[in-house]
mmCIF file of C-alpha atoms and ligand atoms in Angstrom:
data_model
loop_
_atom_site.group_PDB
_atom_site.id
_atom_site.type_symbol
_atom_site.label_atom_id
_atom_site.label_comp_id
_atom_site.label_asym_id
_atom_site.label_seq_id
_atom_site.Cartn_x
_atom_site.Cartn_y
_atom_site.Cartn_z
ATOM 1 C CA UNK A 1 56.284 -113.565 -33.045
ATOM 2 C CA UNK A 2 52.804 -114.385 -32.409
ATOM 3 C CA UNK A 3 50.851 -111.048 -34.508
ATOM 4 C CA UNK A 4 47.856 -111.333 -32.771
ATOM 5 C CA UNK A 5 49.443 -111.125 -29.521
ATOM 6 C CA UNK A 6 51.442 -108.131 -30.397
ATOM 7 C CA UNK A 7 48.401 -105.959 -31.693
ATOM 8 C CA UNK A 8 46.817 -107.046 -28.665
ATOM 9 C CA UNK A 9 49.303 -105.604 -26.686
ATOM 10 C CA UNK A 10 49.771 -102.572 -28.566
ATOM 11 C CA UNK A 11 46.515 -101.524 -29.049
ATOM 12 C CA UNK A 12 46.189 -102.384 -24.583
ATOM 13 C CA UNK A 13 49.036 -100.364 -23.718
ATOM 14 C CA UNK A 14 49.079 -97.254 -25.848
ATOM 15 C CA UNK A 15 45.450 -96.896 -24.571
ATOM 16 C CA UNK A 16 44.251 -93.996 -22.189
ATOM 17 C CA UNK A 17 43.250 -96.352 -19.302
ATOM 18 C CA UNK A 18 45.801 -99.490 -20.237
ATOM 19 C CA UNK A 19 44.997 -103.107 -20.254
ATOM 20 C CA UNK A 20 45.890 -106.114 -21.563
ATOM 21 C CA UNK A 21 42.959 -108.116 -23.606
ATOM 22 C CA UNK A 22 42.005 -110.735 -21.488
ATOM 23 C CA UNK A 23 41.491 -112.858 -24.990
ATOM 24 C CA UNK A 24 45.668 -113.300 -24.479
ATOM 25 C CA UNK A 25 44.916 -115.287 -20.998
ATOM 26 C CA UNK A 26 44.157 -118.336 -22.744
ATOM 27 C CA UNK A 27 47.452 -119.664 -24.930
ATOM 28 C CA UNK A 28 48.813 -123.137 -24.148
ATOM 29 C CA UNK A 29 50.429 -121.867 -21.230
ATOM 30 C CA UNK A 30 47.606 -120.178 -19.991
ATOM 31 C CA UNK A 31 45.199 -123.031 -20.753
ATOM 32 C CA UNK A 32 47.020 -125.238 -18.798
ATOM 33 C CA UNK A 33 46.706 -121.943 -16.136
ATOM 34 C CA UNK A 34 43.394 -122.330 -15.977
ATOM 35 C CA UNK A 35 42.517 -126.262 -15.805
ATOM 36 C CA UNK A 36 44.984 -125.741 -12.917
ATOM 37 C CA UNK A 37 42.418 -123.083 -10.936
ATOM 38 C CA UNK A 38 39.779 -125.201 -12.106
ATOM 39 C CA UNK A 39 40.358 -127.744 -9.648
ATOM 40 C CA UNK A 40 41.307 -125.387 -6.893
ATOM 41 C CA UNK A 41 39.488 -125.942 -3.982
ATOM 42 C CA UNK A 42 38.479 -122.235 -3.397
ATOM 43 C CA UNK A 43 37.606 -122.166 -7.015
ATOM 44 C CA UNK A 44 33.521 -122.780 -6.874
ATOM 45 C CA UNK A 45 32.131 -122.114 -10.404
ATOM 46 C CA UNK A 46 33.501 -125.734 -11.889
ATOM 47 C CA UNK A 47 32.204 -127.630 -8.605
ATOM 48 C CA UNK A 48 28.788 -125.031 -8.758
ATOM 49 C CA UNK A 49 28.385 -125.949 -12.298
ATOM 50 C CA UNK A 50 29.551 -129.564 -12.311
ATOM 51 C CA UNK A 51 27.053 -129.687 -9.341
ATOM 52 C CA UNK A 52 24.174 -128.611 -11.530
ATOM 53 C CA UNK A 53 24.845 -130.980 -14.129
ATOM 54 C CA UNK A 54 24.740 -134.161 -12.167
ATOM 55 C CA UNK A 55 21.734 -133.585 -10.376
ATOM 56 C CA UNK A 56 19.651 -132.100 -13.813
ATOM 57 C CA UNK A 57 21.193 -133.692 -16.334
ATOM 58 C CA UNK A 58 18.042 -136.002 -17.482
ATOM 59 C CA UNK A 59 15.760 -132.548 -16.576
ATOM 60 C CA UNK A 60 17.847 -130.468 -18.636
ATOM 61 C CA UNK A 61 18.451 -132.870 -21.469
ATOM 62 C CA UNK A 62 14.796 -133.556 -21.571
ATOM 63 C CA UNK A 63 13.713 -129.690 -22.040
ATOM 64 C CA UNK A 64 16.428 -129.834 -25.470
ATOM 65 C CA UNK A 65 15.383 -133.070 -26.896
ATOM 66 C CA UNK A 66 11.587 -132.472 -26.009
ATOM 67 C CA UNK A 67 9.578 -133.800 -29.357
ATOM 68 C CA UNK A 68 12.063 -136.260 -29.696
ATOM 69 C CA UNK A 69 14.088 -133.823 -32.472
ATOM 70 C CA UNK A 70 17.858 -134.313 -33.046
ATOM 71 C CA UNK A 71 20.284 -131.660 -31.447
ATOM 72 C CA UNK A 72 22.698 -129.856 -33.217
ATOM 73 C CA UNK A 73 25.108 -128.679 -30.149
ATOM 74 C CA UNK A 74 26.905 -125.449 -30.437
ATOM 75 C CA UNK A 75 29.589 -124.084 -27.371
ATOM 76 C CA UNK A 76 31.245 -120.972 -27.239
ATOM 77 C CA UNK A 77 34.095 -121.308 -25.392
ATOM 78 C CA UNK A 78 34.168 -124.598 -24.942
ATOM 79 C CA UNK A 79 37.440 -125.556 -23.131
ATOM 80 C CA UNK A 80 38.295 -128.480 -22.106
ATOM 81 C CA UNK A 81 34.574 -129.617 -22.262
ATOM 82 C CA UNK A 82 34.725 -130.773 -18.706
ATOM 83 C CA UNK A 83 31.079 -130.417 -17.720
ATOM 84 C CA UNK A 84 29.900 -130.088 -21.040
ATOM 85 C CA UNK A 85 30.843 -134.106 -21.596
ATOM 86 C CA UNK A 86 28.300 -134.763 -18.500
ATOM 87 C CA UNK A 87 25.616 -133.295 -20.720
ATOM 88 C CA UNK A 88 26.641 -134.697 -23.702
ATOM 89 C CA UNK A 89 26.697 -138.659 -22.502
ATOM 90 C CA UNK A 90 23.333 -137.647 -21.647
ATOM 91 C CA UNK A 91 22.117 -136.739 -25.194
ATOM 92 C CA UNK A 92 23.961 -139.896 -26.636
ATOM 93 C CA UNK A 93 22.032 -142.011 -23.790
ATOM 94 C CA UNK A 94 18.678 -140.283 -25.753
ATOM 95 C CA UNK A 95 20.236 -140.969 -28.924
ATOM 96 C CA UNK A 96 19.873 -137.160 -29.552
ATOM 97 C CA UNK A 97 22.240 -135.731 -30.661
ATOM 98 C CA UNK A 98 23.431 -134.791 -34.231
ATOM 99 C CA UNK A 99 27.022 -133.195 -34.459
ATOM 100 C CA UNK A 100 28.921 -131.343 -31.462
ATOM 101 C CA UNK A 101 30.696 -127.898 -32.832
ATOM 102 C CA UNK A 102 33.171 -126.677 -29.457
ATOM 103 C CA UNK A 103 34.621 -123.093 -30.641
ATOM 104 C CA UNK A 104 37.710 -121.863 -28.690
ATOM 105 C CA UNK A 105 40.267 -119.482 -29.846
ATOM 106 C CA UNK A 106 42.632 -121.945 -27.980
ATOM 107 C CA UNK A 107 43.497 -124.224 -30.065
ATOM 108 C CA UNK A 108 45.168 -126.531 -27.794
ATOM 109 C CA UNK A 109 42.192 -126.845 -25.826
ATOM 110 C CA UNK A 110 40.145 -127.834 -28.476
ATOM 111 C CA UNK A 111 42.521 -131.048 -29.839
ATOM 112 C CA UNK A 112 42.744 -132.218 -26.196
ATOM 113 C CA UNK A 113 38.857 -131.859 -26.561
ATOM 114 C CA UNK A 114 38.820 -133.826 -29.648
ATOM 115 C CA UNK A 115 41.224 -136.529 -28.691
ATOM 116 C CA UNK A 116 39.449 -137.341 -25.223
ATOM 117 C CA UNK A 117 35.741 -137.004 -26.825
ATOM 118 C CA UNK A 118 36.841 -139.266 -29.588
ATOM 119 C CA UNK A 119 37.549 -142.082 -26.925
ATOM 120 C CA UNK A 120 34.970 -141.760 -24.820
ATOM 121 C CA UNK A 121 31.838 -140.809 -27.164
ATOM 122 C CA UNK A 122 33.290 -142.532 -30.160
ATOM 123 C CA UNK A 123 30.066 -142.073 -31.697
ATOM 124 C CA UNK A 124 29.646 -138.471 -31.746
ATOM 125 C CA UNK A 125 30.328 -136.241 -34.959
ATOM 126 C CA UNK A 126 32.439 -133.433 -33.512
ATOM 127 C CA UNK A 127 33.579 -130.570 -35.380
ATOM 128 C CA UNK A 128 36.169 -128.092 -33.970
ATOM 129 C CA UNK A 129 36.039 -124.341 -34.935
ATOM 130 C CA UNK A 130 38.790 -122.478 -33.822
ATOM 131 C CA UNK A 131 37.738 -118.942 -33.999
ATOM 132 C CA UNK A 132 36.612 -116.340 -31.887
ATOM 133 C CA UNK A 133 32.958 -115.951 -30.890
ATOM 134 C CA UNK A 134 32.118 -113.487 -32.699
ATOM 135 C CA UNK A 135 33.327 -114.671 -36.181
ATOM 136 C CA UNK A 136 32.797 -117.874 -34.966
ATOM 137 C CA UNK A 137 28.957 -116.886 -34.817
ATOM 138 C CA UNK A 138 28.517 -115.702 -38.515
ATOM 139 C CA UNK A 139 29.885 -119.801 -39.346
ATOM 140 C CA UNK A 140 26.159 -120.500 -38.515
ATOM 141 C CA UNK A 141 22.757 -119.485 -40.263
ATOM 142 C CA UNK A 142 19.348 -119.301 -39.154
ATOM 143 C CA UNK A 143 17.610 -122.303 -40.937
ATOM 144 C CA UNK A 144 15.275 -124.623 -40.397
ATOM 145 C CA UNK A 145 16.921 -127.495 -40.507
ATOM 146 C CA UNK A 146 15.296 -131.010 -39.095
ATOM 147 C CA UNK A 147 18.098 -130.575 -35.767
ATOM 148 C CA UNK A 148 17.255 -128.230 -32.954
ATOM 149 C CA UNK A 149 20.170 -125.584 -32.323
ATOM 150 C CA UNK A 150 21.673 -126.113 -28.577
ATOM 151 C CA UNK A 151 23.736 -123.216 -28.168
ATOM 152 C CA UNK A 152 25.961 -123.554 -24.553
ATOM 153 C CA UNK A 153 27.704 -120.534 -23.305
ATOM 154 C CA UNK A 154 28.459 -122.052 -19.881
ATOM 155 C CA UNK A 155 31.356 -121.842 -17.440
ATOM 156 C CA UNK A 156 30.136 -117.765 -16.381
ATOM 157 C CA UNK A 157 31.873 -116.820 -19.812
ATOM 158 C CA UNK A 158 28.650 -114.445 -19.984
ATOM 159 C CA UNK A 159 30.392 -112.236 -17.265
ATOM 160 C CA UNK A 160 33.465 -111.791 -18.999
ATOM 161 C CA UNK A 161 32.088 -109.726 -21.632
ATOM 162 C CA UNK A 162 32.193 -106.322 -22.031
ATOM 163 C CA UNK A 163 28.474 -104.377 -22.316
ATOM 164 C CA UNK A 164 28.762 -103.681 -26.018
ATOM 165 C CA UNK A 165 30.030 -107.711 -26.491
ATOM 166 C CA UNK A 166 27.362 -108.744 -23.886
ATOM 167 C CA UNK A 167 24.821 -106.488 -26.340
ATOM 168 C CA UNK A 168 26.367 -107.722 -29.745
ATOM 169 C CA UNK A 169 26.420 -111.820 -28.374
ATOM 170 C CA UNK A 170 22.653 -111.706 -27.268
ATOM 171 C CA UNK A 171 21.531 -109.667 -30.403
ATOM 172 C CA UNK A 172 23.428 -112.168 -32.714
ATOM 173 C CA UNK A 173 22.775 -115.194 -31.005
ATOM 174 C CA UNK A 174 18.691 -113.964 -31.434
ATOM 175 C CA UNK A 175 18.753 -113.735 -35.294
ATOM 176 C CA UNK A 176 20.982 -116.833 -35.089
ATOM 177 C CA UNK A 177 17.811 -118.888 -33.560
ATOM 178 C CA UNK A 178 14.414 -119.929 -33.925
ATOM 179 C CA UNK A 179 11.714 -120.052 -31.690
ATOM 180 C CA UNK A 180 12.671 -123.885 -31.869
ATOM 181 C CA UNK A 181 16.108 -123.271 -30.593
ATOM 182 C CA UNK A 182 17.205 -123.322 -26.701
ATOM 183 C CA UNK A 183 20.557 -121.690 -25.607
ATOM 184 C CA UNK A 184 22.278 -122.464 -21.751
ATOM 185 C CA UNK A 185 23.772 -120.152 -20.078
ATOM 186 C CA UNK A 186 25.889 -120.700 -17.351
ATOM 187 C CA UNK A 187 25.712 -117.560 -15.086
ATOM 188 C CA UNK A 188 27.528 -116.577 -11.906
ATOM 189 C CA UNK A 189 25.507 -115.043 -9.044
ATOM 190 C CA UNK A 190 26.539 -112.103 -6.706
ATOM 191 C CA UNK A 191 27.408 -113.573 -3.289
ATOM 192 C CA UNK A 192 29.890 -112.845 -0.418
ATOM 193 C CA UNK A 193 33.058 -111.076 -1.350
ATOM 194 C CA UNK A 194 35.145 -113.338 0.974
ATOM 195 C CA UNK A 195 34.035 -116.468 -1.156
ATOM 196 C CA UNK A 196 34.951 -114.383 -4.317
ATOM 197 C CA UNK A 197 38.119 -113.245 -3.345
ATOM 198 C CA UNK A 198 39.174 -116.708 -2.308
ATOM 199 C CA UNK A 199 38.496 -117.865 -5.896
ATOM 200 C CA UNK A 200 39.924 -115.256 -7.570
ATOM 201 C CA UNK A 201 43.012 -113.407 -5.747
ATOM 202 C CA UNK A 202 45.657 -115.992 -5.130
ATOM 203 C CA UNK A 203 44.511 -118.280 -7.127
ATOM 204 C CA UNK A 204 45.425 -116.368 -10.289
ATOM 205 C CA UNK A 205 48.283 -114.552 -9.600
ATOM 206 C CA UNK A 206 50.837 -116.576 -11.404
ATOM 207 C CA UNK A 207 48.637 -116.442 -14.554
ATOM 208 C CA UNK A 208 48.616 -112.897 -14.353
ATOM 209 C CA UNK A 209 52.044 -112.931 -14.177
ATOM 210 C CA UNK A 210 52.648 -114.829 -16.319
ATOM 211 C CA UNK A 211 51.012 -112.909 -18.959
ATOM 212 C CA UNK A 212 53.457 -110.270 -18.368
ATOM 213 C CA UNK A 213 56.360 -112.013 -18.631
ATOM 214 C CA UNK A 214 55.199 -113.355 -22.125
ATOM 215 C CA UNK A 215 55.284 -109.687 -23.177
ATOM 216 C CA UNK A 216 58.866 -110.245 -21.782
ATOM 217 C CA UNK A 217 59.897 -113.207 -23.641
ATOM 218 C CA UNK A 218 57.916 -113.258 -27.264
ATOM 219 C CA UNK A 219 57.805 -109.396 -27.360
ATOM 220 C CA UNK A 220 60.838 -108.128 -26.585
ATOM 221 C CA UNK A 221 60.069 -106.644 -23.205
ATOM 222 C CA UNK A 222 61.553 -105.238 -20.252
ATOM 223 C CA UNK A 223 59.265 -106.028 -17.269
ATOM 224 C CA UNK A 224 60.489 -105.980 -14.217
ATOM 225 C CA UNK A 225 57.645 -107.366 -12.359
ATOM 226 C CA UNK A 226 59.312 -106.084 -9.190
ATOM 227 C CA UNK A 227 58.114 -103.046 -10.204
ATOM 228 C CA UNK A 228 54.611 -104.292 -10.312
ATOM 229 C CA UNK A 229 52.156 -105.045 -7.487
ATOM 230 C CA UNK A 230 49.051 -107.169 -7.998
ATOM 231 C CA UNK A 231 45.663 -106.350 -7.242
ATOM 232 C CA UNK A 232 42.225 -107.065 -7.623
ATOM 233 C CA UNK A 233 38.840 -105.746 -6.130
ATOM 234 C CA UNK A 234 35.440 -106.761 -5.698
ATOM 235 C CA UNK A 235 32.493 -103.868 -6.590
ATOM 236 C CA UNK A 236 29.288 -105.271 -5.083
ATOM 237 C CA UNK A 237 27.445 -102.544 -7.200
ATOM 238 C CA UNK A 238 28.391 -103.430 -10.581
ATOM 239 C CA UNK A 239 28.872 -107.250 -9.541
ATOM 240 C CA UNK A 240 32.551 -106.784 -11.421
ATOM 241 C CA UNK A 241 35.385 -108.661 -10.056
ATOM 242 C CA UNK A 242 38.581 -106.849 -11.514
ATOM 243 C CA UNK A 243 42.002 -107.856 -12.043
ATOM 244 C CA UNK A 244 44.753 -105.157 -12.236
ATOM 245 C CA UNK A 245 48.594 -104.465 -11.812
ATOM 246 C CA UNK A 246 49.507 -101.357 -10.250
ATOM 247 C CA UNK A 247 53.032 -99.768 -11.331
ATOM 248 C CA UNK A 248 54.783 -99.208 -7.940
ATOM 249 C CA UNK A 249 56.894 -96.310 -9.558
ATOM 250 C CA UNK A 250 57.254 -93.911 -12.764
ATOM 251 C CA UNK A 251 58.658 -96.287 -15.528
ATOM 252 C CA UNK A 252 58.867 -96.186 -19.377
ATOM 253 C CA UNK A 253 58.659 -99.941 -20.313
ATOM 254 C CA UNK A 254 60.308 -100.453 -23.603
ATOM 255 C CA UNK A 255 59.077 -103.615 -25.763
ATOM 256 C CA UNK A 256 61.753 -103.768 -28.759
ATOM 257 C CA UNK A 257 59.556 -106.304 -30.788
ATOM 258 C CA UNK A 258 56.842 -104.010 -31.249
ATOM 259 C CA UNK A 259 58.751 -101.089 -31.084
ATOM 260 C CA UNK A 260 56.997 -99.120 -28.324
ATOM 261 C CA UNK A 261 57.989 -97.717 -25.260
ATOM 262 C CA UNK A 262 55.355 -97.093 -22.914
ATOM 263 C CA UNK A 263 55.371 -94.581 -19.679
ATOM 264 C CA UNK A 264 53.197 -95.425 -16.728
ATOM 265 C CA UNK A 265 52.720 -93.040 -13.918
ATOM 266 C CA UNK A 266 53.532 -94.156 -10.160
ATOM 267 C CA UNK A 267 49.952 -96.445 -8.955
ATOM 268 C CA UNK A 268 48.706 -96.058 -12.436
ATOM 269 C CA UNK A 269 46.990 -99.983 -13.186
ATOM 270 C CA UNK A 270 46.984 -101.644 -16.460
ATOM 271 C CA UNK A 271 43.336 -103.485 -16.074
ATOM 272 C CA UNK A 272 43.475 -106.995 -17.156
ATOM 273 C CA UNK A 273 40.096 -109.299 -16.565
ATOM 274 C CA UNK A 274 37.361 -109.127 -15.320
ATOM 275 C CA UNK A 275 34.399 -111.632 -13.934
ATOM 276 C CA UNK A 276 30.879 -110.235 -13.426
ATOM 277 C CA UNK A 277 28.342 -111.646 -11.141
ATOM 278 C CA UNK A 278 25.034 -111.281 -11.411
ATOM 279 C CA UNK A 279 21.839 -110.929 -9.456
ATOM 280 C CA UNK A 280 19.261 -113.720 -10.364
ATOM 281 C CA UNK A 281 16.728 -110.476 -11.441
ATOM 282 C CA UNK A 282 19.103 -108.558 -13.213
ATOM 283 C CA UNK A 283 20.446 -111.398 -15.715
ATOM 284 C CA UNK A 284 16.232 -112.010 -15.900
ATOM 285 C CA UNK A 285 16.196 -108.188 -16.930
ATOM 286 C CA UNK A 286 18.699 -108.679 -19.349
ATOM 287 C CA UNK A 287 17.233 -111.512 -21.186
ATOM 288 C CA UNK A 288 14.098 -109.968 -21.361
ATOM 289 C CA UNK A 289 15.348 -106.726 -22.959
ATOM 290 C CA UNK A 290 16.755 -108.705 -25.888
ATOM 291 C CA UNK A 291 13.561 -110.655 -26.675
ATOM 292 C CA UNK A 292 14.206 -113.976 -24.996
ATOM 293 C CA UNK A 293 12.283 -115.795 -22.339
ATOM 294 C CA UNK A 294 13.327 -118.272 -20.163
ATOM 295 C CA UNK A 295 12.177 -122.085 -20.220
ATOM 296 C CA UNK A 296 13.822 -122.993 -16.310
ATOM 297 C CA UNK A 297 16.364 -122.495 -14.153
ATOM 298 C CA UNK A 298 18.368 -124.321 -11.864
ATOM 299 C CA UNK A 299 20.530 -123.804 -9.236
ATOM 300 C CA UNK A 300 23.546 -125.187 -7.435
ATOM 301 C CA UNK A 301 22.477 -126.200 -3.289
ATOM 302 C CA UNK A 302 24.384 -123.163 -1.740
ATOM 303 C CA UNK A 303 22.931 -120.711 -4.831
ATOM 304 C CA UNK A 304 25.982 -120.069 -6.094
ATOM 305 C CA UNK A 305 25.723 -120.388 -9.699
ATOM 306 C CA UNK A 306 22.612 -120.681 -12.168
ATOM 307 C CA UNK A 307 22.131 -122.717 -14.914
ATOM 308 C CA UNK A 308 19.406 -120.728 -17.756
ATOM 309 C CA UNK A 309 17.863 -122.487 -20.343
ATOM 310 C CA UNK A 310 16.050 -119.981 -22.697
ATOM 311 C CA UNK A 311 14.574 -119.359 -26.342
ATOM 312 C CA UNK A 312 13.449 -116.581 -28.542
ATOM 313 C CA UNK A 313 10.245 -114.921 -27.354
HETATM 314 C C1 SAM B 1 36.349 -119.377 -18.448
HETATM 315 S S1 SAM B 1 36.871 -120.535 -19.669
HETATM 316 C C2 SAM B 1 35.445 -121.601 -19.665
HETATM 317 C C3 SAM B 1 35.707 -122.918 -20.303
HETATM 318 C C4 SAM B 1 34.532 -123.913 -20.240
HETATM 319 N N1 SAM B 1 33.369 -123.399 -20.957
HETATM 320 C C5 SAM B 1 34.164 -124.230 -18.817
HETATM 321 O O1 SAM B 1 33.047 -123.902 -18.414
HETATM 322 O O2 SAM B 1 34.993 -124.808 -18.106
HETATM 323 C C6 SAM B 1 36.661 -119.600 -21.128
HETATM 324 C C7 SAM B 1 37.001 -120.344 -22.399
HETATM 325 O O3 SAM B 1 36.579 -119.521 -23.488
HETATM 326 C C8 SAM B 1 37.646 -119.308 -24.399
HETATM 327 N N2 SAM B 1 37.466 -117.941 -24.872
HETATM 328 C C9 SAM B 1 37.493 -116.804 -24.119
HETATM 329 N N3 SAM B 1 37.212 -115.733 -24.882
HETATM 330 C C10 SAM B 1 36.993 -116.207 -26.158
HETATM 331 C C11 SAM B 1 36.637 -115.602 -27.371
HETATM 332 N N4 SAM B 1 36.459 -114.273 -27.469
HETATM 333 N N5 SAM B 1 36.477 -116.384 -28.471
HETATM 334 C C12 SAM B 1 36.664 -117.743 -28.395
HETATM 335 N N6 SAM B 1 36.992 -118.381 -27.241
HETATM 336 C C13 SAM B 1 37.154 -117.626 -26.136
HETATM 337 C C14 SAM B 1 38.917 -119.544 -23.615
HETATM 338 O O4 SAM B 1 39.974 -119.993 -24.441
HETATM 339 C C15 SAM B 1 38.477 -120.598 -22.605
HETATM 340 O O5 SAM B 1 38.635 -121.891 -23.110
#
């Protein structure tokens, strides 16, 4: 039995409002879940993002490696390192870059990463860490080394976060750099709720089933995921695109593994994910109320995604 899974889904379900941490989306299953919506055609934020990429690449690189100093790069959440390799053959092309430190919980992700970066940039020094952000953050110091920190959180992982993580990243991440340092962000901006819900509803259903049923089959469950309808909403105020599962009727699910039986009212949701989108001001706002200022911006051509490249005020 996987332990982390099943405090995860104790602590989620024996909650007042219920969820499931979205951390669990991402084992090998669900990895392979998401490379798969990645390449939907609905699915915008890889094409936005990819998008940005080509067309700044030598503008963006340029802004890190400005006084010709070598780059230390360091990704939370990496993935598959997609986009991130457009960036990277960049920096090799300036003969910038120092060592390349991807940190995913998913470990699976991160040897795929490894195998495929070894072949094609067999000259980069690449160092996996396989932690969570937040522990993986306390791996680094604060020094003055002679490398400038890159620190990428791309791919709209921002939005994911909840406002005390979104609080805790920022405030770490600023006594984690110097004035010298740059970090990328990789935000998604408010825009129509059609285009939304085209990424996000069917698109991710299975996934979110699928998370269930693994609750079913390493945990001892007894889902019936008949009993289960899927939904998710759009909240133009807050920018939060939700994912939930509604429980059609009054049920006591019983999971034998972690020995819990759990009650759920008729239409009472257990909240999975969400995605937040943000308006180009109030991500500005945000920065600026934890002491960073922003270098540039740049946008995809149908401003659906920004690219922020910003340093310690
Ligand atoms: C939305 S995907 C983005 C992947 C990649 N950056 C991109 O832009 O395509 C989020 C990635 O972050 C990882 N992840 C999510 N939450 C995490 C956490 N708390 N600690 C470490 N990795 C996390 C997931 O495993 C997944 O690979």
């Amino acid at each position: 039995m996987n332990n982390e899974f099943a405090l995860d889904v104790k602590k989620g379900l024996t909650a007042k409002n219920k969820y499931i941490p979205d951390r669990q989306y991402y084992d090998d299953r669900g990895s392979i879940y998401f490379q798969e919506l990645m390449v939907n055609e609905y699915y915008y934020p890889t094409n936005s993002e990819y998008e940005i990429f080509e067309n700044y690449k030598s503008e963006i690189c340029k802004i890190f490696t400005y006084n010709n100093k070598k780059i230390q790069l360091i990704e939370f959440g990496a993935g598959d390192g997609y986009k991130t390799k457009i960036l990277i053959k960049e920096l090799i092309k300036l003969n910038s870059i120092f060592t390349y430190y991807p940190i995913d919980y998913s470990e699976k992700y991160l040897i795929e990463l490894k195998s495929n970066f070894s072949k094609i940039f067999p000259e980069l020094r690449l160092k996996y860490i396989n932690k969570d952000y937040f522990a993986a953050l306390k791996d680094f110091k604060n020094n003055n080394d002679n490398y400038r920190k890159i620190i990428f959180f791309i791919g709209s992982s921002f939005g994911g976060l909840t406002p005390d993580e979104s609080n805790s990243f920022l405030d770490s991440l600023h006594k984690l750099i110097s004035n010298d340092d740059m970090v990328l962000f990789g935000i998604d901006l408010k825009k129509s709720p059609t285009v939304l819900r085209k990424a996000y509803h069917e698109t991710c259903k299975n996934w979110c089933f699928y998370l269930l049923n693994r609750i079913n089959t390493e945990l001892g469950g007894n889902i019936n995921l008949n009993n289960f309808e899927y939904y998710t909403n759009y909240d133009p105020v807050t920018g939060e695109y939700k994912w939930y599962f509604l429980s059609k009727i009054n049920q006591v699910i019983n999971i034998t593994k972690i020995n819990l039986d759990v009650e759920l009212e008729k239409w009472e949701p257990i909240y999975f994910s969400k995605s937040k989108k943000f308006s180009e001001k109030e991500i500005a706002e945000i920065l600026d109320n934890h002491n960073f200022k922003i270098i540039n911006q740049f946008f995809d051509k149908k401003n659906y995604f920004t690219n922020i490249i910003f340093t310690k005020k």
